[in-house]
mmCIF file with all atom_site columns, C-alpha atoms in Angstrom:
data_model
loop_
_atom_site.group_PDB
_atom_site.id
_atom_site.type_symbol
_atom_site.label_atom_id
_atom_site.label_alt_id
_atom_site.label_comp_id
_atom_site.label_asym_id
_atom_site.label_entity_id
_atom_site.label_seq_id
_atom_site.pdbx_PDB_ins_code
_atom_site.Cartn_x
_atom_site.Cartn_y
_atom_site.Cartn_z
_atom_site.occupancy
_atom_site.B_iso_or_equiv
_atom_site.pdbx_formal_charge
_atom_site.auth_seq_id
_atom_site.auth_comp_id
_atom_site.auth_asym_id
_atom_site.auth_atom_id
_atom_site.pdbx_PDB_model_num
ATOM 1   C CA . UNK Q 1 1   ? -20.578 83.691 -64.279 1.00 0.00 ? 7   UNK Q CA 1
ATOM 2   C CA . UNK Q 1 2   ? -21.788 81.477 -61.310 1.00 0.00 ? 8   UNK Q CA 1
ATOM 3   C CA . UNK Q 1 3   ? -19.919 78.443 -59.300 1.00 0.00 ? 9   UNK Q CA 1
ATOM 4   C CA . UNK Q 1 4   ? -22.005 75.693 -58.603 1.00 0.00 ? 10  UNK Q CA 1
ATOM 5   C CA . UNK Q 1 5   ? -20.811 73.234 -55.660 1.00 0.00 ? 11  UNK Q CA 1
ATOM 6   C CA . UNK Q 1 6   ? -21.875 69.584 -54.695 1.00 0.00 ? 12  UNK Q CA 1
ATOM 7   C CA . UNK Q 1 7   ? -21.160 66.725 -52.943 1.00 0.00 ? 13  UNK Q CA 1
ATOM 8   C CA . UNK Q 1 8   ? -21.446 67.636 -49.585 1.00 0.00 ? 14  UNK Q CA 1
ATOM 9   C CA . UNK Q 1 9   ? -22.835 65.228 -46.876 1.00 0.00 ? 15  UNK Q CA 1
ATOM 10  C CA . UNK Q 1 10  ? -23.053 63.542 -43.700 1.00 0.00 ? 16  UNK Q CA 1
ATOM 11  C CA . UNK Q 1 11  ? -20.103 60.876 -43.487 1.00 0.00 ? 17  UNK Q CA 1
ATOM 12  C CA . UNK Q 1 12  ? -19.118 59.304 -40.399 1.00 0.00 ? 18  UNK Q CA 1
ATOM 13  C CA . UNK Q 1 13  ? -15.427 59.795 -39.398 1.00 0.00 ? 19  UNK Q CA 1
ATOM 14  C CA . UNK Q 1 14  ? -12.648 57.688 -41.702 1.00 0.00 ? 20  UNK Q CA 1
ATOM 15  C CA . UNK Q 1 15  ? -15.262 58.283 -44.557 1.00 0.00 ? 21  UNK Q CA 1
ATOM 16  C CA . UNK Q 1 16  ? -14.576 59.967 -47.730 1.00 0.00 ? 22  UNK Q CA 1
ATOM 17  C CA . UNK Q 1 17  ? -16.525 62.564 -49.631 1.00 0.00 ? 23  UNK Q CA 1
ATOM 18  C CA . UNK Q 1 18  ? -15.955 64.299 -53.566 1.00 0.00 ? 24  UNK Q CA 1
ATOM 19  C CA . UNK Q 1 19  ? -16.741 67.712 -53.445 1.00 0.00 ? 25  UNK Q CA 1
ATOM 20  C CA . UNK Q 1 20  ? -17.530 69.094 -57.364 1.00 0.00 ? 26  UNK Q CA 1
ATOM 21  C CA . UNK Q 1 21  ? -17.665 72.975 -58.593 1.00 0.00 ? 27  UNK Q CA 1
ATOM 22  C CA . UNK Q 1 22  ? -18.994 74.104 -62.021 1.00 0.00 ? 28  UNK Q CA 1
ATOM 23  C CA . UNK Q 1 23  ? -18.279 77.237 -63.585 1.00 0.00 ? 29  UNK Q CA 1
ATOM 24  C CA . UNK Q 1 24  ? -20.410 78.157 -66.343 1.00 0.00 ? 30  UNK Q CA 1
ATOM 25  C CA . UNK Q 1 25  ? -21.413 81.756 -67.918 1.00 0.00 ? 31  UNK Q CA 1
ATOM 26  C CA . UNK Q 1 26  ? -19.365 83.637 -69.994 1.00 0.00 ? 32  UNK Q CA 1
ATOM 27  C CA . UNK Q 1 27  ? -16.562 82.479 -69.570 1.00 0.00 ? 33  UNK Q CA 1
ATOM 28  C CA . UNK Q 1 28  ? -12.693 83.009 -71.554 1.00 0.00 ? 34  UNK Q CA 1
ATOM 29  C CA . UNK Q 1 29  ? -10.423 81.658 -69.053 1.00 0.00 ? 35  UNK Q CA 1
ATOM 30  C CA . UNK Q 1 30  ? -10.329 80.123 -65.597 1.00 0.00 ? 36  UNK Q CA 1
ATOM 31  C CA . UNK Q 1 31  ? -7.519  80.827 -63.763 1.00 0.00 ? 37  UNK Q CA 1
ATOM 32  C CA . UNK Q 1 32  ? -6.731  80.054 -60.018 1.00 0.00 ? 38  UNK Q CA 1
ATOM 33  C CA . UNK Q 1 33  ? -9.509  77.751 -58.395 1.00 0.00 ? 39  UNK Q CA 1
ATOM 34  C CA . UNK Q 1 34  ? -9.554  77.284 -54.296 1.00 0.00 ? 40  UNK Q CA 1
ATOM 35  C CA . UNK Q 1 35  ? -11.745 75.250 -51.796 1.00 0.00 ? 41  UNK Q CA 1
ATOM 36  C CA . UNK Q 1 36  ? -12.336 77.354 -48.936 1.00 0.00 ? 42  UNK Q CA 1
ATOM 37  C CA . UNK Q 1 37  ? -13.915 76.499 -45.476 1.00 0.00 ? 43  UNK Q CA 1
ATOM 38  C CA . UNK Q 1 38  ? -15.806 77.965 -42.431 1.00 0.00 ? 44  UNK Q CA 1
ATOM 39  C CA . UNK Q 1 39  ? -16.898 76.156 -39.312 1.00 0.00 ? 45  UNK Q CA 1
ATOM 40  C CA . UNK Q 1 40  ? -19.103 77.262 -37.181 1.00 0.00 ? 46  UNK Q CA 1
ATOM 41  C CA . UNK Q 1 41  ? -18.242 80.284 -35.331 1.00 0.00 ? 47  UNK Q CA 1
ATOM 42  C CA . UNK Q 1 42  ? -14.980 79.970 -36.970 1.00 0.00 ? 48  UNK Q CA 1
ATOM 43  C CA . UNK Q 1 43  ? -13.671 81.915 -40.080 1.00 0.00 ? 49  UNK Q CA 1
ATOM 44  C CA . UNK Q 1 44  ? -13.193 80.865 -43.159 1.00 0.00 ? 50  UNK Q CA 1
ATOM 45  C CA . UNK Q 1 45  ? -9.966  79.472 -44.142 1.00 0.00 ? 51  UNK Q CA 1
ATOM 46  C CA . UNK Q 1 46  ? -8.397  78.049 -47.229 1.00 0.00 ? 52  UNK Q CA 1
ATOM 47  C CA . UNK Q 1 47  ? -8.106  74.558 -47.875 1.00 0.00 ? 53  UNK Q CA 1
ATOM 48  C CA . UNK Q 1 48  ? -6.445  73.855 -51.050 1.00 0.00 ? 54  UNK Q CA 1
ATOM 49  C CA . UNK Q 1 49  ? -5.228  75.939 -54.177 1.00 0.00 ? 55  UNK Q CA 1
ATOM 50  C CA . UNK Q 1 50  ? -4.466  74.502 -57.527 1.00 0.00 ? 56  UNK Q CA 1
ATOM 51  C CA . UNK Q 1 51  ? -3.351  77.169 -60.259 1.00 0.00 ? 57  UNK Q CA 1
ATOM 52  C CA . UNK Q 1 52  ? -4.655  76.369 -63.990 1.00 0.00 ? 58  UNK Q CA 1
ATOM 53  C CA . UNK Q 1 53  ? -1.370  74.691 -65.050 1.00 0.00 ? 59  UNK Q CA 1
ATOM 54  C CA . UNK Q 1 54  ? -1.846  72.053 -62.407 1.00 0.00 ? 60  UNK Q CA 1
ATOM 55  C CA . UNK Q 1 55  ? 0.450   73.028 -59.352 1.00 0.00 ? 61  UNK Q CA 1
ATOM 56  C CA . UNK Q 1 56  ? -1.343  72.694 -56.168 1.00 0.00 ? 62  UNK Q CA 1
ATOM 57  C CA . UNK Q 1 57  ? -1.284  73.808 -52.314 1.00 0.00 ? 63  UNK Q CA 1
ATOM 58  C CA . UNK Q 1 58  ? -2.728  71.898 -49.463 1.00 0.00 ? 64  UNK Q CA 1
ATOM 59  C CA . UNK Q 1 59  ? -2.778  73.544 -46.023 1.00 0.00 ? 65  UNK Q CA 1
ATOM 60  C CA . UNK Q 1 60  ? -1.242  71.635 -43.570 1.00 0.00 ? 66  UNK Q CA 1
ATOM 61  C CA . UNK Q 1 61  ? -4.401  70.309 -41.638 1.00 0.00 ? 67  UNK Q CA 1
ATOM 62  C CA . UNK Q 1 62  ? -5.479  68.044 -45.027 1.00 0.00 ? 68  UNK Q CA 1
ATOM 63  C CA . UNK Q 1 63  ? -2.311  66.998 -46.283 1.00 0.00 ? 69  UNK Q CA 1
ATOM 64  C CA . UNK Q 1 64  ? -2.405  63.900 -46.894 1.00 0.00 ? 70  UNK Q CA 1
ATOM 65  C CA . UNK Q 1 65  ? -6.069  63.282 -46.407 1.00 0.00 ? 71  UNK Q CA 1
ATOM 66  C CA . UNK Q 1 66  ? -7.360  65.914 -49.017 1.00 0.00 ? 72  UNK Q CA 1
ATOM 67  C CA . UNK Q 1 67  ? -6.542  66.036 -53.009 1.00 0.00 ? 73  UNK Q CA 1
ATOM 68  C CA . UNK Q 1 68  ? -7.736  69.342 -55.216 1.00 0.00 ? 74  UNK Q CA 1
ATOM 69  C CA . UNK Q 1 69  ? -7.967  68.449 -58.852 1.00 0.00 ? 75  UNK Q CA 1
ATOM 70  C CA . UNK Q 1 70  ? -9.288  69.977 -61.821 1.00 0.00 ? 76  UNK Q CA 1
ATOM 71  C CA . UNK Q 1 71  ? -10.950 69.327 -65.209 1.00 0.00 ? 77  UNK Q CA 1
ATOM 72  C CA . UNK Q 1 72  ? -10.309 71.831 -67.436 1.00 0.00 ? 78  UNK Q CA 1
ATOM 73  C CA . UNK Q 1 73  ? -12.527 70.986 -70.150 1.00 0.00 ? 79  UNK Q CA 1
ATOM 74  C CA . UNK Q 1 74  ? -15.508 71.281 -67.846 1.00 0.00 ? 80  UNK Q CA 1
ATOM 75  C CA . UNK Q 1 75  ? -14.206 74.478 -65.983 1.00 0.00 ? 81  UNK Q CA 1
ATOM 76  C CA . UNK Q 1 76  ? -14.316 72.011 -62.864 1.00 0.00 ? 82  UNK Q CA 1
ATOM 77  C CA . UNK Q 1 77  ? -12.854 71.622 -59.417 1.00 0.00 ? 83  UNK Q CA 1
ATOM 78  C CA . UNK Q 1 78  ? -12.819 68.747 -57.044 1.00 0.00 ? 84  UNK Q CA 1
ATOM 79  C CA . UNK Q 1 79  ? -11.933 68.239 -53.715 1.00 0.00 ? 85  UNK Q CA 1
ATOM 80  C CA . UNK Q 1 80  ? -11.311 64.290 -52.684 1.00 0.00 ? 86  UNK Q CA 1
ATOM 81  C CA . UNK Q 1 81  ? -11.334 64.460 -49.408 1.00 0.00 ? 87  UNK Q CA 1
ATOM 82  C CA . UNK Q 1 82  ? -10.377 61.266 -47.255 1.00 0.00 ? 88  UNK Q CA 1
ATOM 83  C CA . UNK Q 1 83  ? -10.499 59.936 -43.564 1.00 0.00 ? 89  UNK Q CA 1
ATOM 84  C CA . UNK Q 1 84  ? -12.727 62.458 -42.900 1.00 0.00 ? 90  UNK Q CA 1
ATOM 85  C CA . UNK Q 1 85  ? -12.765 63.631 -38.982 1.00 0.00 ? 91  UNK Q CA 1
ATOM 86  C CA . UNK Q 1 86  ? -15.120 65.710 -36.742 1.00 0.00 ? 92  UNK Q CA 1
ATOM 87  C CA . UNK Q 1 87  ? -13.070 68.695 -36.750 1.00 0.00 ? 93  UNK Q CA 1
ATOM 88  C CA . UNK Q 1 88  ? -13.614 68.981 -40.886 1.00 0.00 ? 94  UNK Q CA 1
ATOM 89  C CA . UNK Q 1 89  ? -16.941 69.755 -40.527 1.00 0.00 ? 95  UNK Q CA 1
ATOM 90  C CA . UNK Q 1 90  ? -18.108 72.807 -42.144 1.00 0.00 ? 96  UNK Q CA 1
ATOM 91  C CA . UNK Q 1 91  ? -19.536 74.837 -44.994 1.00 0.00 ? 97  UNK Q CA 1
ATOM 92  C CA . UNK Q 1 92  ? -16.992 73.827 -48.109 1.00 0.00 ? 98  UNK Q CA 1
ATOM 93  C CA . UNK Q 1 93  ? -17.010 76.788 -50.730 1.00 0.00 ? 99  UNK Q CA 1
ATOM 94  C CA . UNK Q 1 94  ? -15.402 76.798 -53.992 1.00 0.00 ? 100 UNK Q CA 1
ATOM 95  C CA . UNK Q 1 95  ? -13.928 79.582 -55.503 1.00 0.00 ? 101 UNK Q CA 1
ATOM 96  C CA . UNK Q 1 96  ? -12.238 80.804 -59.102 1.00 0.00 ? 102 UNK Q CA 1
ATOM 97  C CA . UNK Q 1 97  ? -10.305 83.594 -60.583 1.00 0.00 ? 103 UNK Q CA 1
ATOM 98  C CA . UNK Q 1 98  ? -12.049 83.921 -64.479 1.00 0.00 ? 104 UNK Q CA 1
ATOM 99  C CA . UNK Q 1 99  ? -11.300 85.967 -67.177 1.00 0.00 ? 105 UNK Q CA 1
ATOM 100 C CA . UNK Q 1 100 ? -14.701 87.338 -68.516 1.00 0.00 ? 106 UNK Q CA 1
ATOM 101 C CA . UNK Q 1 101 ? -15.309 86.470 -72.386 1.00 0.00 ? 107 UNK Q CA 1
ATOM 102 C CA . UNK Q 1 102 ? -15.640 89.995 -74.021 1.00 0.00 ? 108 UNK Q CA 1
ATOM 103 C CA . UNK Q 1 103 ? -15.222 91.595 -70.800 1.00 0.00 ? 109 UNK Q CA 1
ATOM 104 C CA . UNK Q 1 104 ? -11.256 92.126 -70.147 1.00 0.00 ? 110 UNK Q CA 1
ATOM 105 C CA . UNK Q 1 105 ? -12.131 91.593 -67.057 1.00 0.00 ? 111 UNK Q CA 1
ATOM 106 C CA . UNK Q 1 106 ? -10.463 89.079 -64.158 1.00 0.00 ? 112 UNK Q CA 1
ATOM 107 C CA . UNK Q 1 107 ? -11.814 88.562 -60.859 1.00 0.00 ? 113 UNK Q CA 1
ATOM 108 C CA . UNK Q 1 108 ? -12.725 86.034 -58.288 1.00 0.00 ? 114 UNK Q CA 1
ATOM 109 C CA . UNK Q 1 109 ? -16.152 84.351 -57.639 1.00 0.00 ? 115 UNK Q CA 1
ATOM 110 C CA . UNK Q 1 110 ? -17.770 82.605 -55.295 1.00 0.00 ? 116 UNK Q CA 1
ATOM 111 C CA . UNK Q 1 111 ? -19.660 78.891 -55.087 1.00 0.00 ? 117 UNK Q CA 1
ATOM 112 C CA . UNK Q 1 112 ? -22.691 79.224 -52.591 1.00 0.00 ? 118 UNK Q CA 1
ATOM 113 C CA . UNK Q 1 113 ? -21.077 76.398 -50.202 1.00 0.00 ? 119 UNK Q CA 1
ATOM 114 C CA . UNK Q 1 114 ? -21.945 72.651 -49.678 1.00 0.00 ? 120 UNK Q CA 1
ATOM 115 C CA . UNK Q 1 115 ? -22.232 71.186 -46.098 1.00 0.00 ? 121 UNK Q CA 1
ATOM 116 C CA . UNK Q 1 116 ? -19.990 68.985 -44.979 1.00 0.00 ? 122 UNK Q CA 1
ATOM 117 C CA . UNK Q 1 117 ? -21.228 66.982 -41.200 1.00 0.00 ? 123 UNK Q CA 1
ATOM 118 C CA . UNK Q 1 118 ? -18.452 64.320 -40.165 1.00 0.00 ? 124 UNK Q CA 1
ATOM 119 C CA . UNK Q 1 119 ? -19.922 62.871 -36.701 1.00 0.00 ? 125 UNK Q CA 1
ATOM 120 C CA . UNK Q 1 120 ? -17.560 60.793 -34.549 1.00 0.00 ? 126 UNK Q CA 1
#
């Protein structure tokens, strides 16, 4: 199973940016999917949660300006993110909870994280 995330840029502040993450492999069911971020010298914190029936969490700092969605057809997970400012700059990563096909097994994996730069 491997997460594949795009979109990331450089976008001066009050831009907008679409983040995208693919899940593809063997793969029965995906479950939970999350948009995490780390700054530099920062750690990583969650951004937004949506669960696979739809119902979604935004932290407080992106409410508002940032909207998680999901296609599940294509096992996919966007993040919409809008007036952009200098302190959302950071490494976006993508993350899912999938059921393994033939595996009976459930856990979480990881995208490998898409730059985000928002200069002021």
């Amino acid at each position: 199973v491997q997460l594949q995330a795009c979109g990331g840029g450089l976008v001066q502040a009050g831009g907008s940016l679409r983040l995208s993450c693919a899940a593809s492999g063997r793969i029965f069911k995906v479950n939970a999917m999350d948009w995490y971020r780390q700054a530099p010298g920062k750690q990583r914190e969650l951004v937004a949660h949506i669960t696979s029936g739809g119902s979604i969490h935004h932290v407080d700092s992106v409410k508002g300006r940032f909207t998680i969605s999901r296609d599940n057809a294509r096992n996919t997970v966007y993040l919409l993110m809008n007036s952009l400012k200098p302190e959302d700059t950071a490494v976006y990563y993508c993350a899912a909870s999938i059921e393994v096909s033939g595996a009976m097994l459930t856990q979480w994996y990881w995208g490998q994280g898409t730059e985000v730069t928002v200069s002021s």
